[in-house]
Amino acid sequence: MRDRTRRTCHSRRARGALALLTGVVPVVAGCGIAPTDAREVARPPTVQVPPPSKTIYLLKDGRLTKEPADVESDTVESLLTALFAASRQPLQDGRDTALRGFTLEGIKDSLNPIRRDEVQLPRTSTLTVIVKGEGTLSRPAKAQIVCTAQQDAAFEQVKIVRRYENRPSTVEGRFICGDLK
């Protein structure tokens, strides 16, 4: 008798679960969204993005002027590389550069972003630009370097360091674009 009671109890539970599922399935299946046949008619639209076009500072009639420069990326190093590359090329339309004979040896930034809740926050600071070359680094040459670099607002000032072959490097100074214009 006990076996029979157990079987009856189990079969009641099974029938109850089956009834519950039978009631839920139509509700879920009838959620109001009709299936459709999606088909691809054409390829998704794509855009070819050219490399960023930024500006560098050259001289025109002895005055500092912004000139467009095609660069590989929008980094300060890429802009400064383009600036010094322009000094090795003949320029037209009255444009010139005071950086002839100088080369960019590298840059160092003292940006050391702090981390807060796994998010890096930018900290403004000094960019050090290391140049090599003989002769005097004139005020217009410094202005070209500093104003080109400070297009990145993260740098409050630019420190220019001269590297020499047979003697120690010297610091030309720390500059702000507005002071050199």
Coordinates of N, CA and C in Angstrom, one line a residue:
M1 N 0.8 -1.2 0.0 CA 0.0 0.0 0.0 C 0.9 1.3 0.0
R2 N 1.9 1.2 0.8 CA 2.8 2.3 0.8 C 3.4 2.6 -0.6
D3 N 3.8 1.6 -1.3 CA 4.3 1.8 -2.6 C 3.3 2.5 -3.6
R4 N 2.1 2.1 -3.4 CA 1.0 2.6 -4.3 C 0.8 4.1 -3.9
T5 N 0.9 4.5 -2.7 CA 0.8 5.9 -2.2 C 1.9 6.7 -2.8
R6 N 3.1 6.2 -2.7 CA 4.2 6.9 -3.3 C 4.1 7.1 -4.8
R7 N 3.7 6.1 -5.5 CA 3.6 6.2 -6.9 C 2.5 7.2 -7.3
T8 N 1.4 7.2 -6.5 CA 0.3 8.2 -6.8 C 0.8 9.6 -6.5
C9 N 1.6 9.8 -5.4 CA 2.1 11.1 -5.0 C 3.0 11.6 -6.1
H10 N 3.9 10.7 -6.6 CA 4.9 11.1 -7.6 C 4.2 11.4 -8.9
S11 N 3.2 10.6 -9.3 CA 2.5 10.9 -10.5 C 1.7 12.2 -10.4
R12 N 1.2 12.5 -9.3 CA 0.5 13.8 -9.1 C 1.4 15.0 -9.3
R13 N 2.6 14.8 -8.7 CA 3.6 15.9 -8.9 C 4.0 16.0 -10.4
A14 N 4.2 14.9 -11.0 CA 4.6 14.9 -12.4 C 3.5 15.6 -13.3
R15 N 2.2 15.2 -13.0 CA 1.1 15.8 -13.7 C 1.0 17.3 -13.5
G16 N 1.3 17.7 -12.2 CA 1.2 19.2 -11.9 C 2.3 19.9 -12.6
A17 N 3.5 19.4 -12.6 CA 4.7 20.0 -13.3 C 4.4 20.1 -14.8
L18 N 3.8 19.0 -15.4 CA 3.5 19.0 -16.8 C 2.4 20.1 -17.1
A19 N 1.5 20.2 -16.2 CA 0.4 21.2 -16.4 C 1.0 22.6 -16.3
L20 N 1.9 22.8 -15.4 CA 2.5 24.1 -15.3 C 3.3 24.5 -16.5
L21 N 4.2 23.5 -17.0 CA 4.9 23.8 -18.2 C 4.1 24.0 -19.4
T22 N 3.0 23.3 -19.5 CA 2.1 23.4 -20.6 C 1.5 24.8 -20.6
G23 N 1.2 25.4 -19.4 CA 0.7 26.7 -19.3 C 1.7 27.8 -19.6
V24 N 3.0 27.5 -19.3 CA 4.1 28.5 -19.5 C 4.5 28.6 -20.9
V25 N 4.6 27.5 -21.6 CA 5.2 27.5 -22.9 C 4.4 28.4 -23.9
P26 N 3.1 28.3 -23.9 CA 2.3 29.2 -24.8 C 2.6 30.7 -24.4
V27 N 2.7 31.0 -23.2 CA 2.9 32.4 -22.8 C 4.3 32.9 -23.3
V28 N 5.3 32.1 -23.2 CA 6.7 32.5 -23.6 C 6.7 32.5 -25.2
A29 N 6.1 31.5 -25.8 CA 6.1 31.5 -27.3 C 5.3 32.6 -27.9
G30 N 4.3 33.1 -27.2 CA 3.5 34.2 -27.8 C 3.9 35.5 -27.2
C31 N 5.2 35.9 -27.3 CA 5.6 37.1 -26.7 C 5.4 38.3 -27.6
G32 N 4.8 38.2 -28.7 CA 4.4 39.3 -29.6 C 5.4 39.6 -30.7
I33 N 6.5 38.9 -30.7 CA 7.5 39.1 -31.8 C 7.5 38.0 -32.8
A34 N 7.1 38.3 -34.0 CA 7.0 37.3 -35.0 C 8.4 37.1 -35.6
P35 N 8.8 35.8 -35.8 CA 10.1 35.6 -36.5 C 10.0 36.0 -37.9
T36 N 11.2 36.5 -38.4 CA 11.3 37.0 -39.8 C 12.5 36.3 -40.4
D37 N 12.5 36.4 -41.7 CA 13.6 35.8 -42.5 C 14.5 37.0 -42.8
A38 N 15.6 37.2 -42.1 CA 16.5 38.2 -42.3 C 17.4 37.8 -43.5
R39 N 17.7 38.7 -44.4 CA 18.6 38.4 -45.5 C 19.5 39.6 -45.7
E40 N 20.7 39.3 -46.1 CA 21.6 40.4 -46.4 C 21.5 40.9 -47.8
V41 N 21.1 42.1 -48.0 CA 20.9 42.7 -49.3 C 22.2 43.3 -49.9
A42 N 23.0 43.9 -49.0 CA 24.2 44.5 -49.5 C 25.2 44.5 -48.3
R43 N 26.5 44.8 -48.7 CA 27.5 44.8 -47.6 C 27.3 46.0 -46.7
P44 N 27.7 45.9 -45.4 CA 27.5 47.1 -44.6 C 28.4 48.2 -45.0
P45 N 28.0 49.5 -44.8 CA 28.8 50.6 -45.2 C 30.0 50.7 -44.4
T46 N 31.1 51.1 -45.1 CA 32.4 51.3 -44.4 C 33.0 52.6 -44.9
V47 N 33.9 53.1 -44.1 CA 34.5 54.4 -44.4 C 36.0 54.2 -44.3
Q48 N 36.7 54.8 -45.3 CA 38.1 54.8 -45.3 C 38.6 56.1 -44.6
V49 N 39.2 56.0 -43.5 CA 39.6 57.2 -42.8 C 41.1 57.4 -43.1
P50 N 41.4 58.6 -43.6 CA 42.8 59.0 -43.9 C 43.5 59.2 -42.6
P51 N 44.8 59.2 -42.6 CA 45.6 59.5 -41.4 C 45.2 61.0 -41.0
P52 N 45.3 61.2 -39.7 CA 44.9 62.5 -39.2 C 45.8 63.6 -39.8
S53 N 45.2 64.7 -40.1 CA 46.0 65.8 -40.7 C 46.0 66.9 -39.5
K54 N 47.2 67.1 -39.1 CA 47.4 68.1 -38.0 C 48.2 69.3 -38.5
T55 N 48.5 70.1 -37.6 CA 49.3 71.3 -38.0 C 50.6 71.4 -37.2
I56 N 51.6 71.9 -37.9 CA 52.9 72.2 -37.3 C 53.1 73.7 -37.5
Y57 N 54.1 74.2 -36.8 CA 54.4 75.6 -36.8 C 55.6 75.8 -37.7
L58 N 55.5 76.6 -38.8 CA 56.6 77.0 -39.6 C 56.7 78.5 -39.6
L59 N 57.6 79.1 -40.4 CA 57.7 80.5 -40.4 C 57.3 81.0 -41.8
K60 N 56.6 82.1 -41.8 CA 56.2 82.8 -43.1 C 56.4 84.2 -42.9
D61 N 57.3 84.8 -43.7 CA 57.7 86.2 -43.6 C 58.2 86.5 -42.2
G62 N 58.9 85.5 -41.7 CA 59.6 85.7 -40.4 C 58.7 85.5 -39.2
R63 N 57.4 85.2 -39.4 CA 56.4 85.1 -38.3 C 56.0 83.7 -38.2
L64 N 55.6 83.3 -37.0 CA 55.1 81.9 -36.8 C 53.8 81.7 -37.4
T65 N 53.6 80.6 -38.1 CA 52.3 80.3 -38.8 C 52.0 78.8 -38.7
K66 N 50.7 78.5 -38.6 CA 50.3 77.1 -38.6 C 50.2 76.6 -40.0
E67 N 50.8 75.4 -40.2 CA 50.7 74.8 -41.6 C 50.3 73.4 -41.4
P68 N 49.4 72.9 -42.3 CA 49.0 71.5 -42.2 C 50.1 70.5 -42.5
A69 N 50.0 69.4 -41.8 CA 51.0 68.3 -42.0 C 50.4 67.0 -41.9
D70 N 50.6 66.1 -42.9 CA 50.0 64.8 -42.8 C 51.0 64.0 -41.9
V71 N 50.4 63.4 -40.9 CA 51.2 62.6 -39.9 C 50.5 61.2 -39.8
E72 N 51.3 60.3 -39.3 CA 50.8 58.9 -39.1 C 49.8 58.8 -38.0
S73 N 50.0 59.6 -37.0 CA 49.1 59.5 -35.9 C 49.0 60.9 -35.2
D74 N 48.1 61.0 -34.3 CA 47.9 62.3 -33.7 C 48.7 62.5 -32.4
T75 N 49.8 61.8 -32.3 CA 50.7 62.0 -31.1 C 51.6 63.1 -31.3
V76 N 52.1 63.7 -30.2 CA 53.1 64.8 -30.2 C 54.3 64.4 -30.9
E77 N 54.8 63.1 -30.7 CA 56.0 62.7 -31.4 C 55.8 62.7 -32.9
S78 N 54.7 62.3 -33.4 CA 54.4 62.3 -34.8 C 54.5 63.7 -35.4
L79 N 53.9 64.7 -34.6 CA 53.9 66.1 -35.1 C 55.3 66.6 -35.1
L80 N 56.1 66.4 -34.0 CA 57.4 66.9 -34.0 C 58.3 66.2 -35.1
T81 N 58.1 65.0 -35.4 CA 58.8 64.3 -36.4 C 58.5 65.0 -37.8
A82 N 57.2 65.3 -38.0 CA 56.9 66.1 -39.2 C 57.5 67.4 -39.3
L83 N 57.6 68.1 -38.1 CA 58.2 69.5 -38.0 C 59.6 69.4 -38.4
F84 N 60.4 68.5 -37.9 CA 61.8 68.4 -38.2 C 62.0 67.8 -39.6
A85 N 61.1 67.0 -40.1 CA 61.2 66.5 -41.5 C 61.1 67.7 -42.5
A86 N 60.2 68.7 -42.1 CA 60.0 69.8 -43.0 C 61.3 70.7 -43.1
S87 N 62.1 70.6 -42.1 CA 63.4 71.4 -42.1 C 64.4 70.8 -43.1
R88 N 64.2 69.6 -43.6 CA 65.1 68.9 -44.5 C 64.6 69.0 -46.0
Q89 N 63.4 69.7 -46.1 CA 62.8 69.8 -47.5 C 62.8 71.3 -47.9
P90 N 62.8 71.5 -49.2 CA 62.6 72.9 -49.7 C 61.1 73.2 -49.5
L91 N 60.9 74.4 -48.9 CA 59.5 74.8 -48.6 C 59.1 75.9 -49.6
Q92 N 57.8 76.0 -50.0 CA 57.4 77.0 -51.0 C 56.4 78.0 -50.3
D93 N 55.9 78.9 -51.2 CA 55.0 79.9 -50.8 C 55.4 80.8 -49.6
G94 N 56.7 81.1 -49.6 CA 57.2 82.0 -48.5 C 57.4 81.3 -47.2
R95 N 57.2 80.0 -47.1 CA 57.3 79.3 -45.8 C 58.8 78.9 -45.6
D96 N 59.2 78.9 -44.3 CA 60.6 78.6 -44.0 C 60.6 78.0 -42.6
T97 N 61.7 77.5 -42.2 CA 61.9 77.0 -40.9 C 63.2 77.4 -40.3
A98 N 63.3 77.6 -39.0 CA 64.5 77.9 -38.3 C 65.2 76.7 -37.7
L99 N 64.7 75.5 -38.1 CA 65.2 74.3 -37.6 C 66.2 73.6 -38.6
R100 N 66.6 74.2 -39.6 CA 67.5 73.6 -40.6 C 68.9 73.3 -39.8
G101 N 69.3 72.1 -40.0 CA 70.6 71.6 -39.4 C 70.3 70.9 -38.0
F102 N 69.1 70.9 -37.6 CA 68.8 70.3 -36.3 C 67.9 69.0 -36.6
T103 N 68.1 68.0 -35.7 CA 67.3 66.8 -35.8 C 66.7 66.5 -34.4
L104 N 65.6 65.8 -34.5 CA 64.8 65.4 -33.3 C 65.5 64.1 -32.8
E105 N 66.0 64.1 -31.6 CA 66.6 62.9 -31.0 C 65.6 62.1 -30.2
G106 N 64.5 62.7 -29.8 CA 63.5 62.0 -29.0 C 62.7 62.9 -28.1
I107 N 61.7 62.4 -27.5 CA 61.0 63.1 -26.5 C 60.8 62.3 -25.2
K108 N 60.6 63.0 -24.1 CA 60.3 62.3 -22.9 C 59.2 63.1 -22.2
D109 N 58.2 62.5 -21.7 CA 57.1 63.3 -21.0 C 57.1 62.8 -19.6
S110 N 56.7 63.8 -18.8 CA 56.6 63.5 -17.3 C 55.2 63.3 -17.0
L111 N 54.4 62.9 -18.0 CA 53.0 62.6 -17.7 C 53.0 61.3 -17.0
N112 N 52.4 61.2 -15.9 CA 52.4 60.0 -15.1 C 51.0 59.9 -14.6
P113 N 50.0 59.5 -15.4 CA 48.6 59.5 -15.0 C 48.4 58.7 -13.7
I114 N 47.6 59.3 -12.9 CA 47.2 58.6 -11.7 C 46.0 57.6 -12.0
R115 N 45.9 56.6 -11.2 CA 44.8 55.6 -11.4 C 43.8 55.8 -10.2
R116 N 42.6 55.9 -10.6 CA 41.5 56.0 -9.6 C 40.4 55.1 -10.1
D117 N 40.1 54.1 -9.3 CA 39.1 53.1 -9.7 C 39.3 52.5 -11.1
E118 N 40.6 52.2 -11.4 CA 41.0 51.5 -12.6 C 40.8 52.4 -13.8
V119 N 40.7 53.7 -13.6 CA 40.6 54.7 -14.8 C 41.8 55.6 -14.7
Q120 N 42.5 55.8 -15.8 CA 43.6 56.7 -15.8 C 43.2 58.1 -16.0
L121 N 43.6 59.0 -15.1 CA 43.3 60.4 -15.3 C 44.5 61.1 -15.8
P122 N 44.4 62.0 -16.8 CA 45.6 62.6 -17.3 C 46.0 63.7 -16.3
R123 N 47.3 63.9 -16.3 CA 47.9 64.9 -15.4 C 48.8 65.8 -16.4
T124 N 48.6 67.1 -16.3 CA 49.4 67.9 -17.2 C 50.8 68.1 -16.6
S125 N 51.7 68.3 -17.5 CA 53.1 68.4 -17.0 C 54.0 68.9 -18.1
T126 N 55.3 68.5 -18.1 CA 56.3 69.0 -19.0 C 56.7 67.9 -20.0
L127 N 56.9 68.4 -21.2 CA 57.4 67.5 -22.3 C 58.8 68.0 -22.5
T128 N 59.7 67.0 -22.6 CA 61.1 67.3 -22.9 C 61.4 66.9 -24.3
V129 N 61.9 67.8 -25.1 CA 62.2 67.6 -26.5 C 63.7 67.6 -26.6
I130 N 64.3 66.5 -27.1 CA 65.8 66.4 -27.2 C 66.1 66.6 -28.7
V131 N 67.0 67.6 -28.9 CA 67.4 68.0 -30.3 C 68.9 67.9 -30.4
K132 N 69.4 67.7 -31.6 CA 70.8 67.6 -31.9 C 71.1 68.5 -33.1
G133 N 72.2 69.2 -33.1 CA 72.6 70.0 -34.2 C 73.6 71.0 -33.8
E134 N 74.3 71.6 -34.8 CA 75.3 72.6 -34.5 C 74.6 74.0 -34.8
G135 N 75.2 75.0 -34.2 CA 74.7 76.3 -34.4 C 73.8 76.7 -33.2
T136 N 73.2 77.8 -33.3 CA 72.4 78.4 -32.3 C 70.9 78.0 -32.5
L137 N 70.3 77.6 -31.5 CA 68.8 77.3 -31.6 C 68.1 78.6 -31.3
S138 N 67.7 79.3 -32.3 CA 67.1 80.6 -32.2 C 65.8 80.6 -31.5
R139 N 65.3 81.8 -31.2 CA 64.0 82.0 -30.6 C 62.9 81.5 -31.5
P140 N 62.9 81.8 -32.8 CA 61.9 81.2 -33.7 C 61.9 79.7 -33.8
A141 N 63.1 79.1 -33.7 CA 63.2 77.6 -33.7 C 62.6 77.1 -32.5
K142 N 62.9 77.7 -31.3 CA 62.3 77.2 -30.1 C 60.7 77.4 -30.1
A143 N 60.3 78.5 -30.7 CA 58.8 78.7 -30.8 C 58.2 77.6 -31.7
Q144 N 58.9 77.2 -32.8 CA 58.3 76.2 -33.7 C 58.1 74.9 -32.9
I145 N 59.2 74.5 -32.1 CA 59.1 73.3 -31.3 C 58.0 73.4 -30.3
V146 N 58.1 74.4 -29.5 CA 57.2 74.5 -28.3 C 55.7 74.7 -28.8
C147 N 55.4 75.5 -29.7 CA 54.0 75.7 -30.2 C 53.5 74.4 -30.9
T148 N 54.3 73.7 -31.6 CA 53.9 72.5 -32.2 C 53.5 71.5 -31.1
A149 N 54.4 71.3 -30.1 CA 54.2 70.4 -29.1 C 53.0 70.7 -28.2
Q150 N 52.8 72.0 -27.9 CA 51.7 72.4 -27.0 C 50.3 72.4 -27.6
Q151 N 50.2 71.9 -28.9 CA 48.9 71.6 -29.4 C 48.2 70.5 -28.6
D152 N 49.0 69.7 -27.9 CA 48.5 68.7 -27.0 C 48.4 69.5 -25.7
A153 N 47.2 69.7 -25.2 CA 46.9 70.5 -24.0 C 47.4 69.9 -22.7
A154 N 47.8 68.7 -22.8 CA 48.3 68.0 -21.6 C 49.6 68.6 -21.1
F155 N 50.4 69.3 -22.0 CA 51.7 69.8 -21.6 C 51.6 71.2 -21.3
E156 N 51.9 71.5 -20.0 CA 51.9 72.9 -19.6 C 53.1 73.7 -20.1
Q157 N 54.2 73.0 -20.2 CA 55.5 73.6 -20.7 C 56.3 72.6 -21.5
V158 N 57.2 73.1 -22.3 CA 58.1 72.3 -23.0 C 59.6 72.6 -22.6
K159 N 60.3 71.6 -22.3 CA 61.7 71.8 -22.0 C 62.5 71.3 -23.2
I160 N 63.4 72.1 -23.6 CA 64.3 71.7 -24.8 C 65.7 71.4 -24.3
V161 N 66.2 70.3 -24.7 CA 67.5 69.8 -24.3 C 68.3 69.6 -25.6
R162 N 69.5 70.2 -25.6 CA 70.5 70.0 -26.7 C 71.4 68.9 -26.4
R163 N 71.5 68.0 -27.3 CA 72.5 66.9 -27.2 C 73.7 67.2 -28.1
Y164 N 74.9 66.9 -27.6 CA 76.1 67.2 -28.4 C 76.9 65.9 -28.6
E165 N 77.8 65.9 -29.5 CA 78.6 64.7 -29.8 C 79.6 64.5 -28.6
N166 N 80.4 65.5 -28.4 CA 81.6 65.3 -27.5 C 81.5 66.0 -26.1
R167 N 80.3 66.5 -25.8 CA 80.2 67.1 -24.5 C 78.8 66.9 -23.9
P168 N 78.6 67.2 -22.7 CA 77.3 66.9 -22.0 C 76.2 67.7 -22.6
S169 N 75.0 67.2 -22.5 CA 73.8 67.9 -23.0 C 73.5 69.1 -22.1
T170 N 72.9 70.1 -22.7 CA 72.5 71.3 -22.0 C 71.0 71.5 -22.2
V171 N 70.5 72.2 -21.2 CA 69.0 72.5 -21.2 C 68.9 74.0 -21.7
E172 N 68.2 74.1 -22.8 CA 68.0 75.4 -23.4 C 67.0 76.2 -22.6
G173 N 66.1 75.5 -21.9 CA 65.1 76.2 -21.1 C 63.8 75.5 -21.1
R174 N 62.9 76.1 -20.3 CA 61.5 75.6 -20.3 C 60.6 76.7 -20.8
F175 N 59.7 76.4 -21.7 CA 59.0 77.4 -22.5 C 57.5 77.1 -22.6
I176 N 56.8 78.2 -22.8 CA 55.3 78.2 -23.1 C 55.2 78.9 -24.4
C177 N 54.3 78.3 -25.3 CA 54.1 78.9 -26.6 C 53.8 80.4 -26.6
G178 N 52.9 80.8 -25.7 CA 52.5 82.2 -25.7 C 53.6 83.1 -25.4
D179 N 54.6 82.7 -24.7 CA 55.8 83.5 -24.3 C 56.7 83.7 -25.5
L180 N 56.7 82.8 -26.5 CA 57.6 82.8 -27.6 C 57.0 83.4 -28.9
K181 N 55.7 83.6 -28.9 CA 55.1 84.1 -30.1 C 55.4 85.6 -30.4

